Amino acid sequence: MSGPDVLAASGSDGVDGVALAVLIALFALVTVLGFLASRWRRASSLESLDEWGLGGRSFGTWVTWFLIGGDIYTAYTFIAVPAAMFALGSVSGFFAVPYTIILYPIIFVFMSRLWSVSHRHGYVTTADFVGGRYGSRWLSLAMALTGILATMPYIALQLVGIQAVLEVIGLGGSENVIARDLPLLIAFAVLAAYTYSSGLRAPAIIAFVKDTLIYLVIIVAIIYLPSRFGGWTHIFDAAQTKMETPSPATGKPTGSFIPNSQQYWAYATLALGSALALFMYPHSVTATLSSKSRNTIRRNATILPAYSFLLGMLALLGWVAIAAGTKPIGLDGKPNAQLVIPQLFEDAFPSWFAGVAFSAIAIGALVPAAIMSIAAANLFTRNVYREWFRPAATPAQEAKVSKLVSLFVKFVALVFVLTLDKQNAINFQLLGGIWILQTFPAIVFGLYTRWFHRWALLAGWAVAMVYGTVAAYNVSSATTPHFAGSLASIPGIAQMGYIALTAFVVNIVVAVAATLVLRAVKAPEGVDATIKGDYFADAGDPRVRPLPATPTEATPSP
């Protein structure tokens, strides 16, 4: 059945009542869990960022595994990756699988060091660490603002994921604005309420439900759907036929079934650049710093690849949808590839199981959206509000400001989704990936060396931000004049590559050159608040203490 056929068969109002009932029931369950989470593993009140924003830094291996998994593999991941496979093929879609494989050794190597120094000094954000390491308020501020900017469209895309599910169920077709957007408004209100109440504990406990549902749905789908639609041989043949068929808009092949030699650089740079960027996002760092020991991080780096296997299976569902003849048509009557997986589930499964699948995707939006809003709020509170406006803020005042900012962040994301075209959210998320990778030198290099000069790192960051933004703006397509993709020609080698990685190389070159110049003129270095032993501290270290002031207050810089 095609999309319109399904909607017509669902009832006179076009709503799949059974699927909607299952979605409401499971959504109610996680809502209750979200509020109850405020009492879970709480050593004291939630009136501090350590407790509200980092869960008391007390999560063990399994809780951390579910939390980081729920943080990385978002609703938009489960919507966008197979949609890219469906619409454009392997280069645009399947690169996500190798990049998550590359990612976990990177986490194993450097995230335990970040955990240790943060645990030792009471750092809540990466901008805290950068400020303490380099003695620079301005570099710390640059890291904080970049993290906030990169996170905002990411939160919006989680709401886009919920919208996709609601649209396939049949909600959202009304011309009345309130009726059309009411389900999303309710979801937003619930998310905002239990995040405010329970902090990071809410997404941590909900992640158990979310990941259980995701694993159930994908395992069933990957076993059942290929047998229904002709087997894997037929599925791959159908995908190859579609990808090799010329597109009416461009006259070129629709997409790539297997990357050709001209696409190797694009595929490789997308995978590597995305791997380097992912754990620079504030929400990934927040989930990591909530764990109770450095070995918890390392154990997670060894078992998180289980999600990569899941992602690979999920990506192939985009090609299953091609073989199934899925028609992802929105309620506005226009094709929308972002609806392909919800529509495939709606077409192929009984309504009750489609409801379970829709719930997995919708709940999969709540977990990362909550963590992202908390992470952005922590950055603002610690590295903007306290650092620049209220140096004497108490822990309780910090927690209050962070709670309020987390509400504001979600509100801005909601307004963004409701008032702007969905493509704009995707475009800004593209910029987010370019921007967040430019924090890598200051953060990761700083974990190992103090060689780079603080002003050189700031210069490299600024140049790369401008270069990456302009390069992304200049990417166009037949339908989109600006920000139409993440690939552009790499200067000097005439190959298409990921803009974020090219900007990253520019960042390093500028930082190295500027460091040499600044050292030659003996520019002030700034005071390093850390020592070598800080990077190996573990739970129970007797030197662990909360900072009485922000790092750069304790060691002011010129």
XYZ file of C-alpha atoms in Angstrom:
558
model
C 0.000 0.000 0.000
C 1.252 3.487 -0.779
C 1.251 6.363 1.698
C -2.070 7.856 0.548
C -3.659 4.381 0.460
C -2.620 3.729 4.032
C -4.011 7.032 5.209
C -7.250 6.385 3.426
C -7.532 2.942 4.955
C -6.816 4.178 8.441
C -10.196 5.709 8.905
C -12.255 8.636 7.801
C -10.028 11.086 9.585
C -6.827 9.560 8.196
C -5.463 8.710 11.657
C -4.122 5.236 12.492
C -5.930 4.931 15.815
C -4.267 1.719 16.992
C -0.737 2.967 16.302
C -1.589 6.278 17.954
C -2.942 4.507 21.058
C 0.246 2.456 21.419
C 2.344 5.603 20.969
C 0.359 7.461 23.645
C 0.622 4.542 26.091
C 4.388 4.199 25.765
C 4.854 7.960 25.802
C 2.879 8.088 29.066
C 5.141 5.381 30.500
C 8.347 7.299 29.799
C 6.744 10.493 31.107
C 6.117 8.836 34.456
C 9.664 7.449 34.465
C 11.013 10.906 33.633
C 9.438 12.455 36.703
C 10.285 9.516 38.985
C 13.920 9.800 37.882
C 14.352 12.793 40.210
C 14.430 10.293 43.102
C 16.765 7.811 41.424
C 20.362 7.550 42.709
C 20.148 11.000 44.220
C 22.778 11.566 46.896
C 21.537 15.098 47.654
C 19.170 17.689 46.243
C 19.322 18.583 42.569
C 20.388 22.142 43.388
C 23.830 21.886 41.807
C 25.101 21.261 38.292
C 26.906 18.125 39.455
C 23.589 16.600 40.513
C 21.133 18.131 38.020
C 23.408 18.439 34.997
C 25.690 15.407 35.432
C 23.576 12.974 37.443
C 25.930 13.220 40.401
C 28.751 11.795 38.229
C 27.556 8.410 39.468
C 26.482 6.317 36.463
C 28.008 2.880 36.028
C 28.832 0.939 32.883
C 25.347 -0.100 31.807
C 23.607 3.163 32.619
C 26.362 5.047 30.788
C 26.094 2.650 27.840
C 22.373 3.273 27.460
C 22.800 7.013 28.035
C 25.606 7.493 25.500
C 23.866 5.190 23.017
C 20.637 7.120 23.423
C 22.628 10.319 23.054
C 24.461 9.360 19.853
C 21.762 7.369 18.057
C 18.987 9.921 18.004
C 15.536 9.924 16.440
C 16.933 11.892 13.549
C 19.601 9.212 13.066
C 16.880 6.606 12.682
C 15.004 8.873 10.305
C 17.831 10.467 8.288
C 20.322 7.642 7.699
C 17.896 5.256 5.948
C 16.254 8.254 4.225
C 19.648 9.162 2.743
C 20.142 5.549 1.642
C 16.678 5.592 0.083
C 17.143 8.893 -1.742
C 20.867 9.137 -2.557
C 22.588 5.860 -1.744
C 25.706 4.752 0.083
C 27.922 7.849 0.086
C 25.255 10.020 1.731
C 23.879 7.307 4.003
C 26.172 4.404 4.769
C 29.218 6.500 5.734
C 27.539 6.788 9.158
C 28.386 3.139 9.855
C 32.194 3.283 9.439
C 32.338 6.615 11.218
C 30.810 5.121 14.349
C 33.331 2.284 14.104
C 36.219 4.782 13.882
C 34.706 6.756 16.749
C 35.036 4.292 19.609
C 38.835 3.841 19.580
C 39.054 7.642 19.622
C 36.808 7.707 22.702
C 38.909 5.016 24.370
C 42.077 7.043 23.895
C 41.129 10.568 24.913
C 37.760 10.659 26.694
C 39.118 8.929 29.791
C 41.705 11.713 30.090
C 38.985 14.354 29.786
C 36.946 12.529 32.439
C 39.946 12.421 34.809
C 40.884 16.087 34.595
C 37.217 17.106 34.813
C 36.702 14.848 37.831
C 39.814 16.228 39.516
C 38.865 19.902 39.028
C 35.083 19.734 39.016
C 34.796 20.757 35.358
C 31.262 20.450 33.987
C 31.941 21.414 30.361
C 34.781 21.234 27.864
C 34.909 25.032 27.964
C 35.706 24.731 31.701
C 38.655 22.524 30.811
C 39.897 24.792 28.014
C 39.708 27.818 30.308
C 41.685 26.031 33.005
C 44.231 24.517 30.636
C 45.081 27.684 28.722
C 44.150 30.411 31.208
C 42.008 32.132 28.576
C 38.503 33.418 29.135
C 38.118 34.248 25.448
C 39.091 30.792 24.225
C 36.758 29.260 26.792
C 33.951 31.546 25.611
C 34.579 30.572 21.975
C 34.271 26.875 22.864
C 31.070 27.496 24.830
C 29.331 29.574 22.156
C 30.327 27.096 19.436
C 28.873 24.246 21.460
C 25.605 26.087 22.037
C 25.253 27.099 18.375
C 26.013 23.596 17.117
C 23.556 21.996 19.540
C 20.506 24.161 18.859
C 19.662 22.801 15.372
C 20.431 19.287 16.617
C 17.634 19.660 19.182
C 15.332 20.985 16.464
C 16.001 17.884 14.367
C 14.825 15.650 17.205
C 11.485 17.438 17.028
C 11.532 16.932 13.249
C 11.863 13.201 13.965
C 8.770 13.284 16.189
C 6.915 15.238 13.515
C 7.726 12.574 10.920
C 6.140 9.893 13.091
C 3.054 11.989 13.811
C 2.632 12.789 10.121
C 2.691 9.122 9.082
C 0.194 8.260 11.832
C -2.041 10.907 10.296
C -1.729 13.829 12.692
C -0.838 17.277 11.444
C -2.990 17.585 8.346
C -5.396 20.131 9.772
C -5.338 23.687 8.471
C -5.899 24.843 12.045
C -2.493 25.748 13.491
C -3.337 24.603 17.013
C -4.797 21.271 15.897
C -1.895 20.659 13.531
C 0.866 21.312 16.049
C -0.836 20.349 19.311
C 0.706 16.832 19.545
C 4.206 18.249 19.142
C 3.450 21.001 21.663
C 2.340 18.401 24.191
C 5.483 16.336 23.612
C 7.586 19.475 24.051
C 5.814 20.442 27.282
C 6.309 16.988 28.785
C 9.973 16.923 27.758
C 10.552 20.373 29.232
C 8.797 19.500 32.503
C 10.628 16.313 33.370
C 13.997 17.660 32.212
C 13.513 20.659 34.503
C 12.452 18.399 37.358
C 14.918 15.513 37.070
C 17.881 16.766 35.059
C 20.167 14.195 33.444
C 18.634 11.346 35.424
C 15.462 11.565 33.292
C 17.054 10.766 29.905
C 19.313 8.206 31.612
C 16.395 6.136 32.844
C 14.255 6.684 29.732
C 17.163 5.512 27.573
C 16.562 1.974 28.876
C 13.053 1.986 27.403
C 14.118 3.720 24.203
C 16.977 1.362 23.401
C 14.965 -1.749 24.255
C 12.266 -0.653 21.815
C 14.798 0.274 19.134
C 16.570 -3.081 19.334
C 13.251 -4.936 19.254
C 11.947 -3.040 16.235
C 15.147 -3.226 14.181
C 15.720 -6.933 14.855
C 12.144 -7.758 13.869
C 12.351 -5.484 10.820
C 15.648 -6.840 9.562
C 14.415 -10.451 9.842
C 10.822 -10.025 8.660
C 10.936 -7.322 5.966
C 13.528 -8.865 3.605
C 11.593 -12.140 3.569
C 8.430 -10.229 2.681
C 9.971 -8.154 -0.110
C 11.908 -10.747 -2.098
C 15.062 -11.313 -0.067
C 18.334 -9.402 0.057
C 19.310 -10.190 -3.534
C 16.151 -8.544 -4.830
C 16.551 -5.637 -2.392
C 20.104 -4.884 -3.523
C 19.107 -5.239 -7.184
C 16.231 -2.787 -6.699
C 18.515 -0.316 -4.923
C 21.170 -0.558 -7.633
C 18.587 -0.014 -10.347
C 17.239 3.109 -8.636
C 20.680 4.568 -7.924
C 21.869 4.045 -11.503
C 18.715 5.553 -13.028
C 19.336 9.143 -14.209
C 17.640 11.824 -12.145
C 15.204 13.972 -14.183
C 16.502 17.109 -12.434
C 20.209 16.598 -13.156
C 20.491 13.910 -15.842
C 23.053 12.167 -13.624
C 22.569 8.906 -11.671
C 20.141 9.310 -8.797
C 22.747 8.205 -6.258
C 25.539 5.764 -5.536
C 25.031 2.055 -4.960
C 28.740 1.471 -4.338
C 31.077 4.497 -4.180
C 33.188 4.855 -7.321
C 36.775 6.094 -7.431
C 35.607 9.706 -7.708
C 33.700 9.352 -4.445
C 36.385 7.766 -2.261
C 37.549 11.070 -0.801
C 33.979 12.146 -0.068
C 33.138 8.864 1.651
C 36.385 8.742 3.665
C 36.350 12.384 4.772
C 32.685 12.197 5.769
C 33.430 9.173 7.936
C 36.614 10.546 9.523
C 35.352 14.102 10.011
C 32.090 12.914 11.555
C 33.967 10.572 13.911
C 36.234 13.375 15.116
C 33.292 15.743 15.571
C 30.744 13.584 17.360
C 32.276 13.596 20.820
C 32.998 17.305 20.603
C 29.245 17.929 20.849
C 28.326 19.103 24.363
C 25.703 16.403 24.825
C 28.221 13.626 24.147
C 30.626 15.146 26.670
C 27.847 15.569 29.240
C 26.883 11.906 28.971
C 30.532 10.899 29.324
C 31.278 13.083 32.356
C 28.257 11.629 34.162
C 30.011 8.249 34.517
C 31.556 7.309 37.853
C 35.068 6.308 36.743
C 37.537 6.542 33.862
C 37.335 2.781 33.373
C 33.588 3.136 32.848
C 34.415 5.228 29.774
C 36.863 2.654 28.465
C 34.475 -0.242 28.998
C 31.807 1.688 27.129
C 34.162 2.309 24.225
C 34.497 -1.470 23.865
C 30.775 -2.312 23.970
C 29.242 0.698 22.186
C 30.071 -0.807 18.742
C 26.981 -2.965 19.262
C 25.088 0.166 18.236
C 27.117 0.331 15.018
C 25.816 -3.090 14.050
C 22.300 -1.848 14.749
C 22.924 1.276 12.665
C 24.159 -0.805 9.729
C 20.960 -2.853 9.775
C 18.881 0.301 10.067
C 20.651 1.958 7.121
C 19.828 -1.016 4.889
C 16.132 -0.520 5.635
C 16.344 2.492 3.298
C 17.034 0.046 0.475
C 14.362 -2.330 1.759
C 11.924 0.568 1.273
C 13.010 0.831 -2.366
C 12.246 -2.851 -2.960
C 8.963 -2.479 -1.084
C 7.884 0.411 -3.311
C 7.363 2.679 -0.312
C 5.965 6.108 -1.242
C 6.856 8.607 1.510
C 4.178 11.213 0.832
C 3.510 13.876 3.457
C 0.084 15.118 4.465
C 0.718 18.074 2.165
C 0.770 15.638 -0.782
C 4.476 16.162 -1.493
C 7.196 13.473 -1.494
C 9.334 13.572 1.666
C 12.180 11.055 1.990
C 12.363 11.752 5.733
C 9.096 9.832 6.122
C 10.350 6.667 4.430
C 11.050 4.534 7.510
C 7.867 5.449 9.411
C 5.914 4.883 6.180
C 7.632 1.527 5.577
C 6.662 0.389 9.080
C 3.123 1.679 8.612
C 2.764 -0.206 5.325
C 4.416 -3.475 6.310
C 3.501 -4.094 9.950
C 0.222 -4.484 11.834
C -0.902 -1.218 13.372
C -0.019 -2.283 16.908
C 3.593 -3.076 15.993
C 3.845 0.040 13.832
C 2.830 1.896 17.003
C 5.717 0.266 18.871
C 8.096 1.302 16.082
C 6.768 4.870 16.072
C 7.147 4.973 19.857
C 10.772 3.859 19.570
C 11.490 6.740 17.181
C 9.555 9.335 19.183
C 11.081 8.291 22.505
C 14.398 8.193 20.688
C 13.939 11.938 20.201
C 13.208 12.664 23.849
C 16.443 11.205 25.236
C 18.951 13.189 23.129
C 16.794 16.338 23.146
C 16.857 16.324 26.945
C 20.621 15.730 27.135
C 21.302 18.354 24.461
C 19.271 21.009 26.222
C 20.995 20.214 29.528
C 24.431 20.368 27.892
C 23.719 23.697 26.191
C 22.351 25.086 29.455
C 25.448 23.952 31.364
C 27.683 25.714 28.841
C 25.747 28.948 29.153
C 25.618 28.811 32.935
C 29.255 27.943 33.595
C 31.025 29.693 30.748
C 28.848 32.718 29.977
C 26.645 33.565 32.974
C 29.076 32.711 35.765
C 32.306 33.526 33.964
C 31.249 36.900 32.589
C 28.242 38.143 34.576
C 27.958 36.468 38.002
C 31.357 35.263 39.254
C 30.026 34.785 42.800
C 27.078 32.578 41.763
C 26.357 29.787 44.238
C 25.843 26.158 43.120
C 22.111 26.571 43.707
C 22.006 29.704 41.551
C 23.939 27.904 38.819
C 21.467 25.024 38.867
C 18.483 27.396 38.718
C 19.910 29.311 35.757
C 20.754 26.077 33.948
C 17.226 24.742 34.439
C 15.705 27.934 33.044
C 18.110 28.037 30.103
C 17.316 24.401 29.277
C 13.657 25.434 28.941
C 14.592 28.390 26.741
C 16.774 26.215 24.483
C 13.938 23.753 23.887
C 11.517 26.620 23.260
C 13.797 28.129 20.592
C 14.136 24.703 18.941
C 10.349 24.314 18.940
C 9.810 27.739 17.374
C 12.456 26.900 14.782
C 10.669 23.695 13.783
C 7.181 25.215 13.722
C 8.015 28.375 11.787
C 10.810 27.469 9.368
C 11.132 25.006 6.536
C 12.499 21.593 7.576
C 15.337 21.990 5.084
C 16.592 24.947 7.119
C 16.924 22.725 10.179
C 18.956 20.260 8.127
C 21.108 23.074 6.738
C 21.872 24.454 10.181
C 22.684 20.993 11.493
C 25.173 20.722 8.633
C 26.757 23.936 9.896
C 26.705 22.512 13.409
C 28.939 19.635 12.323
C 31.356 22.034 10.632
C 31.469 24.328 13.651
C 31.811 21.760 16.408
C 34.811 20.058 14.795
C 36.720 23.334 15.122
C 36.735 22.920 18.924
C 38.771 19.705 18.571
C 42.276 21.265 18.601
C 41.756 23.265 21.793
C 40.079 20.371 23.600
C 41.807 17.195 22.438
C 45.276 18.570 21.748
C 45.047 20.255 25.142
C 44.605 16.874 26.806
C 48.106 15.907 25.695
C 50.173 19.047 25.144
C 50.432 22.686 26.153
C 52.509 23.507 23.065
C 49.784 25.435 21.214
C 49.444 29.083 22.207
C 45.999 30.092 23.433
C 45.724 33.003 20.991
C 46.861 30.757 18.122
C 44.105 28.268 18.941
C 41.614 31.124 18.976
C 42.884 32.361 15.595
C 42.711 28.861 14.081
C 39.175 28.441 15.402
C 38.048 31.807 13.972
C 39.559 31.267 10.511
C 38.147 27.733 10.259
C 34.685 28.857 11.369
C 34.579 31.504 8.661
C 36.016 29.210 5.991
C 33.653 26.345 6.810
C 30.557 28.554 6.960
C 31.325 30.261 3.641
C 32.171 26.957 1.930
C 28.882 25.418 3.117
C 26.940 28.515 2.035
C 28.351 28.186 -1.485
C 27.164 24.591 -1.942
C 24.074 24.624 -4.172
C 21.834 22.174 -5.975
C 19.027 22.274 -8.505
C 16.500 22.918 -5.733
C 18.559 24.556 -2.956
C 20.651 27.670 -3.666
C 22.731 27.568 -0.461
C 23.754 25.016 2.181
C 22.688 22.211 -0.172
C 25.218 19.668 1.082
C 28.260 18.903 3.198
C 30.768 18.304 0.392
C 32.927 20.777 -1.501
C 36.130 20.684 -3.527
C 39.227 20.260 -1.352
C 41.740 23.006 -2.238
C 44.877 21.664 -3.855
C 43.731 18.129 -4.728
C 40.577 18.790 -6.770
C 38.585 16.116 -4.935
C 35.226 16.449 -3.217
C 35.503 16.176 0.555
C 33.712 16.909 3.811
C 33.828 20.665 4.441
C 34.224 20.224 8.201
C 37.421 18.193 7.788
C 38.907 20.656 5.292
C 38.165 23.498 7.730
C 39.740 21.403 10.495
C 42.983 21.158 8.519
C 42.897 24.920 7.967
C 42.365 25.323 11.726
C 45.472 23.274 12.566
C 47.673 24.998 9.978
C 46.727 28.447 11.294
C 47.150 27.355 14.932
C 50.618 25.906 14.286
C 51.822 28.942 12.288
C 50.415 31.426 14.788
C 51.936 29.511 17.723
C 55.381 29.730 16.154
C 54.978 33.479 15.616
C 53.580 34.139 19.109
C 56.338 32.146 20.757
C 58.915 34.046 18.725
C 57.573 37.377 20.029
C 57.155 35.923 23.567
C 53.419 36.625 23.800
C 51.928 35.857 27.273
C 51.075 32.173 27.612
C 48.411 32.150 30.307
C 48.521 29.996 33.449
C 47.811 26.256 33.246
C 45.583 25.220 36.169
C 46.215 21.508 35.588
C 49.128 19.174 36.304
C 50.202 15.909 34.680
C 48.627 13.728 37.350
C 45.187 15.284 36.767
C 44.873 13.377 33.489
C 45.080 10.009 35.235
C 42.889 10.686 38.295
C 40.155 8.168 39.015
C 37.177 7.803 41.338
C 38.222 8.126 44.957
C 41.213 10.367 44.240
C 41.753 12.330 47.493
C 42.586 15.492 45.545
C 39.158 15.692 43.905
C 37.349 18.866 44.875
C 34.736 21.197 43.386
C 36.191 24.461 42.170
C 35.433 27.432 44.415
C 35.611 29.603 41.300
C 35.710 29.175 37.573
C 39.120 28.138 36.240
C 39.917 31.514 34.780
C 38.866 33.340 37.936
C 41.342 31.295 39.928
C 44.072 32.030 37.370
C 43.156 35.307 35.677
C 44.622 35.980 32.297
C 45.572 39.296 30.750
